[in-house]
Coordinates of C-alpha atoms and ligand atoms in Angstrom, one line a residue:
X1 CA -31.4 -51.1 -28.7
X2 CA -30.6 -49.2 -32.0
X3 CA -27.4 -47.7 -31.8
X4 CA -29.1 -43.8 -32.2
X5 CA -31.0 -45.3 -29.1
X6 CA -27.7 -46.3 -27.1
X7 CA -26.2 -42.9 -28.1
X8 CA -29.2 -40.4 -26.7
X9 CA -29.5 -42.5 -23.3
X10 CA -25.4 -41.8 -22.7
X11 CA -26.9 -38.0 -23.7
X12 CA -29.5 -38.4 -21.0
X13 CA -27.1 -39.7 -18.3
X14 CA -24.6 -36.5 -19.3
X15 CA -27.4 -34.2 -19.3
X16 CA -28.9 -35.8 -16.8
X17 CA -25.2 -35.7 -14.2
X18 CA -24.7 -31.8 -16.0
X19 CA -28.1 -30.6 -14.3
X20 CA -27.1 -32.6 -10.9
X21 CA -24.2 -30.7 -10.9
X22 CA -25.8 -27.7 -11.7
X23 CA -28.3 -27.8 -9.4
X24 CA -25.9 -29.4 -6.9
X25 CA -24.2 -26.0 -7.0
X26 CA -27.3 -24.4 -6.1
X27 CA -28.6 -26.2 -3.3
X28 CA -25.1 -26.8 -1.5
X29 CA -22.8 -24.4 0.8
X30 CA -20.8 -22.6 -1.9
X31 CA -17.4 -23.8 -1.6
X32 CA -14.7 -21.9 1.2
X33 CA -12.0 -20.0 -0.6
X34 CA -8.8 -22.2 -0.9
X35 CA -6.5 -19.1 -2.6
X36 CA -6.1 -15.9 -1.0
X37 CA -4.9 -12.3 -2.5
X38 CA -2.0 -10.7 -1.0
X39 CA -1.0 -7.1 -0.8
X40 CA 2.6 -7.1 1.0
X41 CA 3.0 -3.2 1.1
X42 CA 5.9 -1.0 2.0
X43 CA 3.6 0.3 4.6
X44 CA 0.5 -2.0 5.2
X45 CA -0.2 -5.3 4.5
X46 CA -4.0 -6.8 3.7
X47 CA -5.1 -10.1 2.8
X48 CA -8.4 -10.8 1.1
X49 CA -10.3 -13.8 -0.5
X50 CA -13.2 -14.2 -3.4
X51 CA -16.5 -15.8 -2.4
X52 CA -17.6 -18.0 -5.3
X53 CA -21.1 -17.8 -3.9
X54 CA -21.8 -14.3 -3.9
X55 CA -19.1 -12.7 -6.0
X56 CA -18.1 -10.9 -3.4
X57 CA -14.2 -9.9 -2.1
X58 CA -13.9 -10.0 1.7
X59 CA -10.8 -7.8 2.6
X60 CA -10.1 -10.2 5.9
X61 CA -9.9 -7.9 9.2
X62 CA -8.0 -9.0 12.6
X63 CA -10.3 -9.3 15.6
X64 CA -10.0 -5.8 16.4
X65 CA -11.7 -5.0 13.1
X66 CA -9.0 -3.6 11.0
X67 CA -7.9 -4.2 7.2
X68 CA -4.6 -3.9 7.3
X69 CA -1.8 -4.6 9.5
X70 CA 1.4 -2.6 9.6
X71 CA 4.5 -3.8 7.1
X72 CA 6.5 -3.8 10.9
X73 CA 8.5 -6.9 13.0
X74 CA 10.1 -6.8 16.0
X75 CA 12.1 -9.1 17.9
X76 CA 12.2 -9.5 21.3
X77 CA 14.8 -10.6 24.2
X78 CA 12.6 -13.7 24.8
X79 CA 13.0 -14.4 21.0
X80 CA 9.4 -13.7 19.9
X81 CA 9.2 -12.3 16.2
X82 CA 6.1 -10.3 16.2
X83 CA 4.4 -8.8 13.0
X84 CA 2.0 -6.3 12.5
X85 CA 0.5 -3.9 15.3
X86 CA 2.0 -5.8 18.0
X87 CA 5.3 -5.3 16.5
X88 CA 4.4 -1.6 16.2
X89 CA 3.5 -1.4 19.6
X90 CA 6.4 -2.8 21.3
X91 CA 8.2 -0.6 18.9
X92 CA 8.4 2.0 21.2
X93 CA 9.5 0.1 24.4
X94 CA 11.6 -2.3 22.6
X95 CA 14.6 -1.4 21.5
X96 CA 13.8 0.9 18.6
X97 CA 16.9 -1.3 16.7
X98 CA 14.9 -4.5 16.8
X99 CA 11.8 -3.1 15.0
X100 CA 12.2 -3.4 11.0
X101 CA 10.1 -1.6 8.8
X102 CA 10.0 -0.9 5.0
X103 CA 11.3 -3.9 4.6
X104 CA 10.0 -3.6 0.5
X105 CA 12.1 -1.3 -0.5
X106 CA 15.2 -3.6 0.0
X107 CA 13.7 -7.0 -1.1
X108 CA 15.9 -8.6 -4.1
X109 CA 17.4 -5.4 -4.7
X110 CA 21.5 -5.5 -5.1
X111 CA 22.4 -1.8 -4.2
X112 CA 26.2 -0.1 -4.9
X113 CA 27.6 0.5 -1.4
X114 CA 27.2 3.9 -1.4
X115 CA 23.4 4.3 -2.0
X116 CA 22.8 1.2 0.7
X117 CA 24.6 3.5 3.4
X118 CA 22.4 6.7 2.4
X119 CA 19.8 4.4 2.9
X120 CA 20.2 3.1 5.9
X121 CA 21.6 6.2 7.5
X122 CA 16.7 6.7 7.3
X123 CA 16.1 4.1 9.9
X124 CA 16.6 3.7 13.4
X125 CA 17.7 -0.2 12.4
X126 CA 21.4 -1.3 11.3
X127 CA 21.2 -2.2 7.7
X128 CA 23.9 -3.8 6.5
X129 CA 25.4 -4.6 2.9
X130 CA 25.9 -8.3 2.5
X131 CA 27.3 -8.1 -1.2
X132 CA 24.6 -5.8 -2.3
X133 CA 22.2 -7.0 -0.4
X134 CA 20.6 -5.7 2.4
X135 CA 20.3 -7.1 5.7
X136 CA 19.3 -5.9 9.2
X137 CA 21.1 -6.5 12.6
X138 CA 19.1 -7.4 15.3
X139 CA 20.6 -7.2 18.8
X140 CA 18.7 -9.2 21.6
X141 CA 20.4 -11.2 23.9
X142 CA 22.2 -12.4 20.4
X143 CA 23.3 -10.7 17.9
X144 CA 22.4 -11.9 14.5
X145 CA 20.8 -10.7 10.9
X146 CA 17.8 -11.0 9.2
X147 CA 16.8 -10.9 5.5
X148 CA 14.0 -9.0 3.5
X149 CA 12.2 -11.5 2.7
X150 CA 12.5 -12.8 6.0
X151 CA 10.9 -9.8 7.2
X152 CA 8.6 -10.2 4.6
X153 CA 7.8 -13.7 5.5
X154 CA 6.7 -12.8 9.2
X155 CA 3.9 -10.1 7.6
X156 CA 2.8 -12.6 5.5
X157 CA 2.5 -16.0 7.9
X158 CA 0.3 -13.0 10.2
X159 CA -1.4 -12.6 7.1
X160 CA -2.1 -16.2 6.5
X161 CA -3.4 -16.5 10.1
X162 CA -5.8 -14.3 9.9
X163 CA -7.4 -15.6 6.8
X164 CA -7.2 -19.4 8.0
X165 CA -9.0 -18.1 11.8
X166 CA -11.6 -16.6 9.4
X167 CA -12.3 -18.9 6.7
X168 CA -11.7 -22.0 9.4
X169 CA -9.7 -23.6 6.9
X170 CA -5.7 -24.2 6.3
X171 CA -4.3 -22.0 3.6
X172 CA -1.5 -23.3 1.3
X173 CA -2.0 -20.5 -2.0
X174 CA -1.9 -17.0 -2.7
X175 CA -1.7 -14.5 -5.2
X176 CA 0.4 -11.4 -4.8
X177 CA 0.5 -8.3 -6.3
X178 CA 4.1 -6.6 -6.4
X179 CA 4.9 -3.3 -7.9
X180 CA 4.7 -2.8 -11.6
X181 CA 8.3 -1.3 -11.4
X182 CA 9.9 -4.9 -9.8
X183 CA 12.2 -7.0 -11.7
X184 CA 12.6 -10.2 -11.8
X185 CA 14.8 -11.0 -9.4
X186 CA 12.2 -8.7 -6.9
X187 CA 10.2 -10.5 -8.0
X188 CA 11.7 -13.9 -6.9
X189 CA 12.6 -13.0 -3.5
X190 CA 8.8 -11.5 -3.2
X191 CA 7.9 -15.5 -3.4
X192 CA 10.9 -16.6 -1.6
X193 CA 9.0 -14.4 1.5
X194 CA 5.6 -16.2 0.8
X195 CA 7.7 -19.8 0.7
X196 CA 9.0 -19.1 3.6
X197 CA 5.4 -18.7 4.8
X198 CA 4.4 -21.9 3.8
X199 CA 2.6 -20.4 0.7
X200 CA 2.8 -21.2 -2.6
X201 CA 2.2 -18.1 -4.9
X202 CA 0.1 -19.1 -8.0
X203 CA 1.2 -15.6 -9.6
X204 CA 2.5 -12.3 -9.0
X205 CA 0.6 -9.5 -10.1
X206 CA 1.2 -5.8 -10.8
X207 CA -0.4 -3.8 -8.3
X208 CA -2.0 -0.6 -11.1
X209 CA -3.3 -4.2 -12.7
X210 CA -4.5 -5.2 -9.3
X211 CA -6.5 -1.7 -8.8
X212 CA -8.0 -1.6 -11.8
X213 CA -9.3 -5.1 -11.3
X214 CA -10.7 -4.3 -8.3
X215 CA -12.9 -2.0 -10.6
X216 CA -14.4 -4.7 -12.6
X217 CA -12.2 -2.9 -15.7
X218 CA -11.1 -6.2 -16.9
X219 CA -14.7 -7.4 -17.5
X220 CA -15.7 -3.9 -19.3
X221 CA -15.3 -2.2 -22.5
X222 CA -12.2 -0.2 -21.7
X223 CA -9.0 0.2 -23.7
X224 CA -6.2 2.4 -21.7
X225 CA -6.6 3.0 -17.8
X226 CA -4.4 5.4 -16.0
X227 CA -3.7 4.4 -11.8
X228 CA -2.4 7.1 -9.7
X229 CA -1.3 5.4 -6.2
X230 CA -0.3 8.3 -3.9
X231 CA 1.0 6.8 -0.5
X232 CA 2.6 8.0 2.2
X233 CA 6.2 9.1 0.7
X234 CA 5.8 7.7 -3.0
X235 CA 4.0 8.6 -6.1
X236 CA 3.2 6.2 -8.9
X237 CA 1.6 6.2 -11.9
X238 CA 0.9 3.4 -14.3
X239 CA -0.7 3.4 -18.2
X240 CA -2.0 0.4 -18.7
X241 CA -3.9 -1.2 -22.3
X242 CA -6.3 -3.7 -22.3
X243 CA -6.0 -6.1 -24.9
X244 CA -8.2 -9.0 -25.8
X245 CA -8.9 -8.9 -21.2
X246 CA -5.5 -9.3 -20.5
X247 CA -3.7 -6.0 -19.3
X248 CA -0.1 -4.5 -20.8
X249 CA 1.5 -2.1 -18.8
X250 CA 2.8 0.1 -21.7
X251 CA 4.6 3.5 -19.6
X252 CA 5.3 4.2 -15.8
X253 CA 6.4 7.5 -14.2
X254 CA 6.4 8.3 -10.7
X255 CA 8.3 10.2 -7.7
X256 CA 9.4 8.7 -4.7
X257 CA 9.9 11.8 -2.8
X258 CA 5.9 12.4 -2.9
X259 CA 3.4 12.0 -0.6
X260 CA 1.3 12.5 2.5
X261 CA 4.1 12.4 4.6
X262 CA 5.3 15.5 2.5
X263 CA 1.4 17.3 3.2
X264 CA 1.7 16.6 7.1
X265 CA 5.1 17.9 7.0
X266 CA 3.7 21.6 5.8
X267 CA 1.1 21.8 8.1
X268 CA 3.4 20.8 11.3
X269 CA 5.5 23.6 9.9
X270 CA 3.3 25.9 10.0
X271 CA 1.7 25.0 13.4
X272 CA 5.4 25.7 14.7
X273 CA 5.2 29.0 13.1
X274 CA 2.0 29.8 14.5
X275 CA 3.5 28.7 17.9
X276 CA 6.4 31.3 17.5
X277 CA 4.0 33.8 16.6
X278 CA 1.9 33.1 19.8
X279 CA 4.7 32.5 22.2
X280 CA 7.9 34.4 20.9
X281 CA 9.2 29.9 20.8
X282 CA 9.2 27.3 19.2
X283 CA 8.4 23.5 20.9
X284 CA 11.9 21.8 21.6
X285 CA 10.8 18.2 23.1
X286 CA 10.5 15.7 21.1
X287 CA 7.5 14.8 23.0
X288 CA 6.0 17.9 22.0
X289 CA 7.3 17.5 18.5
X290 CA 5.3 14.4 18.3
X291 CA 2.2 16.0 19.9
X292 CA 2.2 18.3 16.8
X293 CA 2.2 15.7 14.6
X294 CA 0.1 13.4 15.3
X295 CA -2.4 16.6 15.6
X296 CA -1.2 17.5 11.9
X297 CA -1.7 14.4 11.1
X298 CA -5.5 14.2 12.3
X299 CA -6.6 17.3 11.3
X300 CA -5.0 16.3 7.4
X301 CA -7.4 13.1 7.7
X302 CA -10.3 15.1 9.1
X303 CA -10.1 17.6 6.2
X304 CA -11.5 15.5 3.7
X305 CA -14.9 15.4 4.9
X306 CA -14.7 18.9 6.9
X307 CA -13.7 22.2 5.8
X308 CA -12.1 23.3 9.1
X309 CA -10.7 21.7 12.1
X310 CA -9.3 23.1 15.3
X311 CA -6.2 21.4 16.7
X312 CA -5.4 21.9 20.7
X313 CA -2.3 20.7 21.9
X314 CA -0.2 20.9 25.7
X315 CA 3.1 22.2 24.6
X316 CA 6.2 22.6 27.7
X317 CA 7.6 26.0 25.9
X318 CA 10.9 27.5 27.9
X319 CA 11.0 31.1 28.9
X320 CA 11.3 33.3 25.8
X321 CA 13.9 35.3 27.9
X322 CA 16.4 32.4 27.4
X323 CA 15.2 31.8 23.7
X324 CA 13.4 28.8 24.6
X325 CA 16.2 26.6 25.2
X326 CA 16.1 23.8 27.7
X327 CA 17.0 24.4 31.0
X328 CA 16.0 23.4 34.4
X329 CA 13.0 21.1 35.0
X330 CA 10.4 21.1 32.5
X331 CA 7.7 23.5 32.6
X332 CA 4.1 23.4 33.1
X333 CA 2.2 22.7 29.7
X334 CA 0.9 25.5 27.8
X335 CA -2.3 25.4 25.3
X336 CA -1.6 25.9 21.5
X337 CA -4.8 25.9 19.7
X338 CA -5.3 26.8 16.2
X339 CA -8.0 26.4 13.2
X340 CA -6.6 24.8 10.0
X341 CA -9.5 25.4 6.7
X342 CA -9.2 22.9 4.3
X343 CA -8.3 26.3 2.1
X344 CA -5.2 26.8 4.1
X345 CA -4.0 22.9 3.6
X346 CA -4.5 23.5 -0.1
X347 CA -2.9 26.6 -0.3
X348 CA 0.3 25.3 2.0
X349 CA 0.7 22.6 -0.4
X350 CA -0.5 24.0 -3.7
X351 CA 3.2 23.5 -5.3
X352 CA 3.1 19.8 -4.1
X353 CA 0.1 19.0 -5.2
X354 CA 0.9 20.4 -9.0
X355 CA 4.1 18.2 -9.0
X356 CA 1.2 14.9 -9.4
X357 CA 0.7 16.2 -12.9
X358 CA 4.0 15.6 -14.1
X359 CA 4.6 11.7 -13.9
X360 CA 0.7 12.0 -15.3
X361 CA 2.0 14.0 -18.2
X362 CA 5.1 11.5 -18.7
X363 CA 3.4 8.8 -19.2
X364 CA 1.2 9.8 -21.8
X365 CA 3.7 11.3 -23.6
X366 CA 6.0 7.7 -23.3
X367 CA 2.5 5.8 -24.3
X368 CA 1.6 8.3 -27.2
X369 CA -1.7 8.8 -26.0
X370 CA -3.6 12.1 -25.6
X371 CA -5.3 12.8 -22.4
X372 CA -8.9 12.4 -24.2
X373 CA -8.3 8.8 -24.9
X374 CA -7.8 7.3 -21.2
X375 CA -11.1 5.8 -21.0
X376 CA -10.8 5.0 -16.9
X377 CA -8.6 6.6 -14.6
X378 CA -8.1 4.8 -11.1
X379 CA -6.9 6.3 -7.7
X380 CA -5.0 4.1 -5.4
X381 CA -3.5 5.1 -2.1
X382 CA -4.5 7.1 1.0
X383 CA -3.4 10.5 -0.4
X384 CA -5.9 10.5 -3.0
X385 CA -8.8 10.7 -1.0
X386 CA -7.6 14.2 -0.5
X387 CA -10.4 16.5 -2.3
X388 CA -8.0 19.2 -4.2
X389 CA -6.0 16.2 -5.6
X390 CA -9.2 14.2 -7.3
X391 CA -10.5 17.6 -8.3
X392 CA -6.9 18.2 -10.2
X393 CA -6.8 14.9 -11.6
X394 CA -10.6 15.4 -12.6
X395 CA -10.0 18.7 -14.0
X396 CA -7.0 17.6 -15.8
X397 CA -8.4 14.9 -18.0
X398 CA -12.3 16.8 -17.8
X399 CA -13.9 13.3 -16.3
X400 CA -14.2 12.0 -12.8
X401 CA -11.5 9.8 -11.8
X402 CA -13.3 5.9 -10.1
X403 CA -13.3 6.5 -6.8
X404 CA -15.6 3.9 -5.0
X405 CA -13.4 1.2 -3.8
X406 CA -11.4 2.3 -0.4
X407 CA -8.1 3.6 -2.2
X408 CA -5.8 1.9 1.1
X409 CA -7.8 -1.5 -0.1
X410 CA -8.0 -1.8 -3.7
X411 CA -4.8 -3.6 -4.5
X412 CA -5.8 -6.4 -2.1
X413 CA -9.2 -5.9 -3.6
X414 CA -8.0 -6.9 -7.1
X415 CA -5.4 -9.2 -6.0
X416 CA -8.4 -11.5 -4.1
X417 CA -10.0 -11.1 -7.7
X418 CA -7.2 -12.6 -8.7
X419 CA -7.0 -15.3 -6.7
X420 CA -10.6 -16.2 -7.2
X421 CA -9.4 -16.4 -11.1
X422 CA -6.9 -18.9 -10.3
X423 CA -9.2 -20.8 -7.6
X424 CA -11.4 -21.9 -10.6
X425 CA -14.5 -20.1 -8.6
X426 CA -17.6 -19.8 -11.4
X427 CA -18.1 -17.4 -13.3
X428 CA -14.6 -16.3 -13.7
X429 CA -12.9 -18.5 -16.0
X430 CA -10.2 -16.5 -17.4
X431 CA -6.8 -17.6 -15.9
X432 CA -4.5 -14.9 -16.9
X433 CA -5.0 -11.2 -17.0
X434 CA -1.9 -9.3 -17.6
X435 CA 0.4 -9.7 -20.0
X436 CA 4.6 -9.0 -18.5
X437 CA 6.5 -6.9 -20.1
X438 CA 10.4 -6.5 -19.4
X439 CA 11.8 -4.1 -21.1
X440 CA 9.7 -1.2 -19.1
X441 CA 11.4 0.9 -17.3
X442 CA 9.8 3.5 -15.1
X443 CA 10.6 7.0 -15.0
X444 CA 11.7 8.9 -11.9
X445 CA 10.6 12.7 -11.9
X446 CA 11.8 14.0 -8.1
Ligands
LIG501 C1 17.3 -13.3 27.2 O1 17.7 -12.7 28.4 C2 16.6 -12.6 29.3 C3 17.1 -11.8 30.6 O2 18.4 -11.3 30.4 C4 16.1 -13.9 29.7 O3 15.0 -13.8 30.6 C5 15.6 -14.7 28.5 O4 15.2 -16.0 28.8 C6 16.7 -14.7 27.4 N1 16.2 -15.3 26.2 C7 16.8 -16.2 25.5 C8 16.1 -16.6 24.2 O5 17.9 -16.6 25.7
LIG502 C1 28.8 -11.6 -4.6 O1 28.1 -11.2 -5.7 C2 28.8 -11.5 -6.9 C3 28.0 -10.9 -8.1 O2 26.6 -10.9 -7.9 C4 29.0 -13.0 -7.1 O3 29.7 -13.3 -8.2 C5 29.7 -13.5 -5.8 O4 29.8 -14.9 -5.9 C6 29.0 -13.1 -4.6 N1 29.9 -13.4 -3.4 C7 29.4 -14.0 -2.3 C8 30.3 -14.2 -1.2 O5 28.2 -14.3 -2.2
LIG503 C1 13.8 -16.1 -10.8 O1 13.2 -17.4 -10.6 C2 13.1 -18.2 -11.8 C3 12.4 -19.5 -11.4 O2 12.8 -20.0 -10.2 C4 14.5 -18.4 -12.4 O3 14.4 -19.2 -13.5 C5 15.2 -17.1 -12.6 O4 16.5 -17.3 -13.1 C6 15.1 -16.2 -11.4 N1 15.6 -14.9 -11.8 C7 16.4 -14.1 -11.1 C8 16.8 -12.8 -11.7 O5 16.7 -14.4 -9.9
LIG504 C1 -11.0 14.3 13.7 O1 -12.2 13.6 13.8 C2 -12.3 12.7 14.9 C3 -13.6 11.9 14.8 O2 -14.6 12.6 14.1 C4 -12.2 13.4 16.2 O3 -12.3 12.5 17.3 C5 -10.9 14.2 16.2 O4 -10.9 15.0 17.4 C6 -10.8 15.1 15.0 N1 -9.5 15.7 15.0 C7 -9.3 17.0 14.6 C8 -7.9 17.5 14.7 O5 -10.2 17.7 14.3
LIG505 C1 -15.7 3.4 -12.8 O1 -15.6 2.1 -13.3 C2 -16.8 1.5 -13.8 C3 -16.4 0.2 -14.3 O2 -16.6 -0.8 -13.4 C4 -17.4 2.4 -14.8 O3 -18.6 1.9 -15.2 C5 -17.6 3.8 -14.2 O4 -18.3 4.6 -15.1 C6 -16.3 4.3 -13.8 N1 -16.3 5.8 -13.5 C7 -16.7 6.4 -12.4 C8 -16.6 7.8 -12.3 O5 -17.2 5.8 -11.4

């Protein structure tokens, strides 16, 4: 055999292994997801995975269907540590001091004494300052404390479960996304929660970098993207700039005294003004309180889709005559029952809503960049789906703002992207998309 001869059979054989290989991948099961995408949130946690085989992301749901699990743990006299809705449940027969929540916004964080005690004084849990660091005291039938990222742990080995009991496979890596405004010492405490899982964390991701992955903008043409996550209490907004695929955060603003929480607040007060105006009192029980909320709190969610909503509610008011004060036994429940127009909403929290623009204005200003040349603009967070805040925000910049991904699951959307990146899974082969940068700092406007 010549040697040209010996060299295009070893060609054949390659070629030949190269198309078994291809078609291999064809023919056979594609492969189970061995790295999973976590979001850890202040309020919710999710977990998701990339298919290789069909490209898509499954956001992983428990078996009573839902996405995302409360950020909550509670620990019990028989020394269970529960996570997640069962933690929330218990929470109100178990002692309310046992249940941690918001556990993220004291992970790897040293506070000066002073702002720790305002902090604490929020919760119905003892947090404690163990040389700048938070801790919380839990009181069963001993009395001991608990860390952050222990807290943090708990969510995440619930989180783990879920995806093992529906992939049928054990789980040993994960991405996580963590907010673009965490250090590095956040940061490390963030994976000490996910050792303590028994997970090892491939990489840490920004959460704006997260959301705008979840959007395919890292495949696509784009330059700068603006994310506007609008949560329950907290506003943040993030300029990023795409460079060669990899994503720079270049400006942050934000205000963490912002949020649904703040909408739901002006419509219970003016339910209880409505009630005064009706009954000559207001409600007094904190059952009835509670009542009002949660109806608030409804008829907010309903009035994105509908443009009015009635809200009926049993309130036990007290005689006028003694101004409504406790006394005696209880009385019989009366009916409140008002209509709330999605006009009204707007109009109760017009001055809130405008506040949004600011950190929006901020940024652009820190990143030197006119409105005209954000080329995506990405809306994260439940608030958003509110219609007068996407129409402000479309208005603003004079283009529609991408909407289509569920704004509670687009972090975990883009994390799982992630973690499909850094499974190997076909076609993705980039390993890296966002470029760190620590000398950001973000800008508070409360
Ligand atoms: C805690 O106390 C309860 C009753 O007081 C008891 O049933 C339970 O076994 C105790 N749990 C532990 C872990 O000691
Ligand atoms: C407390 O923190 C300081 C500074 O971070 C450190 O030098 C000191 O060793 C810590 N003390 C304890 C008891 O951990
Ligand atoms: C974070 O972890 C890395 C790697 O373990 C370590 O080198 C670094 O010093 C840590 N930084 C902080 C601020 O804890
Ligand atoms: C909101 O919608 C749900 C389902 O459509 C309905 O059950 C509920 O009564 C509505 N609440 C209000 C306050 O309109
Ligand atoms: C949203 O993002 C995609 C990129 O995946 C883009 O093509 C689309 O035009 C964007 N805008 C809207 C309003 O959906």
């Amino acid at each position: 055999m010549t040697m040209s001869g010996e060299v295009s059979m070893i060609g054949s054989v390659i070629l030949a292994l190269f198309l078994a290989g291809y078609l291999g991948q064809q023919y056979l099961p594609p492969p189970t997801p061995k790295v999973i995408g976590l979001d850890l949130g202040t309020t919710f946690c999710s977990v998701g995975v990339f298919h290789p085989g069909t490209g898509d992301v499954e956001v992983i749901a428990d078996q009573q269907g839902r996405k995302s699990i409360p950020s909550t743990v509670s620990f019990t006299a028989s020394g269970e540590v529960l996570a997640g809705y069962e933690a929330q449940d218990l929470a109100d027969s178990n002692h309310q001091k046992n249940t941690v929540y918001d556990a993220k916004r004291f992970i790897g964080k040293i506070f000066e004494p002073e702002v720790l005690e305002e902090e604490s004084a929020r919760y119905p849990f003892e947090v404690v300052n163990n040389n700048g660091s938070a801790e919380f005291v839990i009181s069963t039938n001993s009395t001991f404390t608990v860390s952050p990222e222990f807290i943090g742990s708990r969510l995440l080995l619930r989180l783990k479960k879920m995806a093992e009991r529906q992939l049928g496979v054990t789980i040993q890596k994960a991405v996580i996304s963590v907010p673009a405004e965490f250090d590095e010492r956040q940061r490390n405490y963030t994976i000490r929660a996910a050792n303590l899982a028994g997970l090892e964390i491939l990489r840490v991701i920004n959460e704006p970098t997260a959301a705008a992955m979840a959007y395919g903008l890292h495949k696509v043409d784009v330059f700068n993207v603006l994310v506007v996550d609008l949560g329950g209490g907290t506003l943040d907004v993030s300029l990023l700039n795409k460079q060669g695929g990899m994503f720079l955060t270049r400006a942050m603003a934000g205000n963490n005294k912002l949020g649904g929480q703040d909408f739901s607040q002006r419509l219970l007060q003016y339910a209880i003004e409505r009630v005064r105006q009706e009954f000559g009192v207001v409600p007094v029980l904190k059952e009835d309180i509670h009542s009002l909320r949660q109806a608030v709190e409804a008829a907010k969610l309903n009035l994105t889709l509908k443009t009015s909503v009635n809200i009926r509610v049993p309130l036990h008011l007290y005689p006028a005559e003694s101004g409504g004060a406790p006394q005696g036994s209880v009385p019989e429940p009366t009916v409140f029952q008002t209509e709330i127009t999605r006009d009204l909403f707007e109009e109760l929290n017009k001055d809130l809503f405008q506040k949004i623009l600011a950190p929006i204005e901020t940024v652009l200003t820190e990143g030197r960049l006119d409105k005209e040349e954000v080329d995506e603009i990405v809306l994260v967070g439940g608030s958003t789906r509110i219609p007068r805040i996407r129409r402000l925000i479309s208005e603003y910049f004079g283009k529609e703002p991408n909407t289509s991904v569920d704004p509670d699951l687009a972090v975990v959307t883009g994390v799982a992207i992630q973690a499909g990146i850094m499974g190997g899974s076909w076609p993705l082969q980039v390993s890296a998309i966002e470029i760190p940068n620590r000398h950001l700092r973000k800008t508070n406007l409360n």
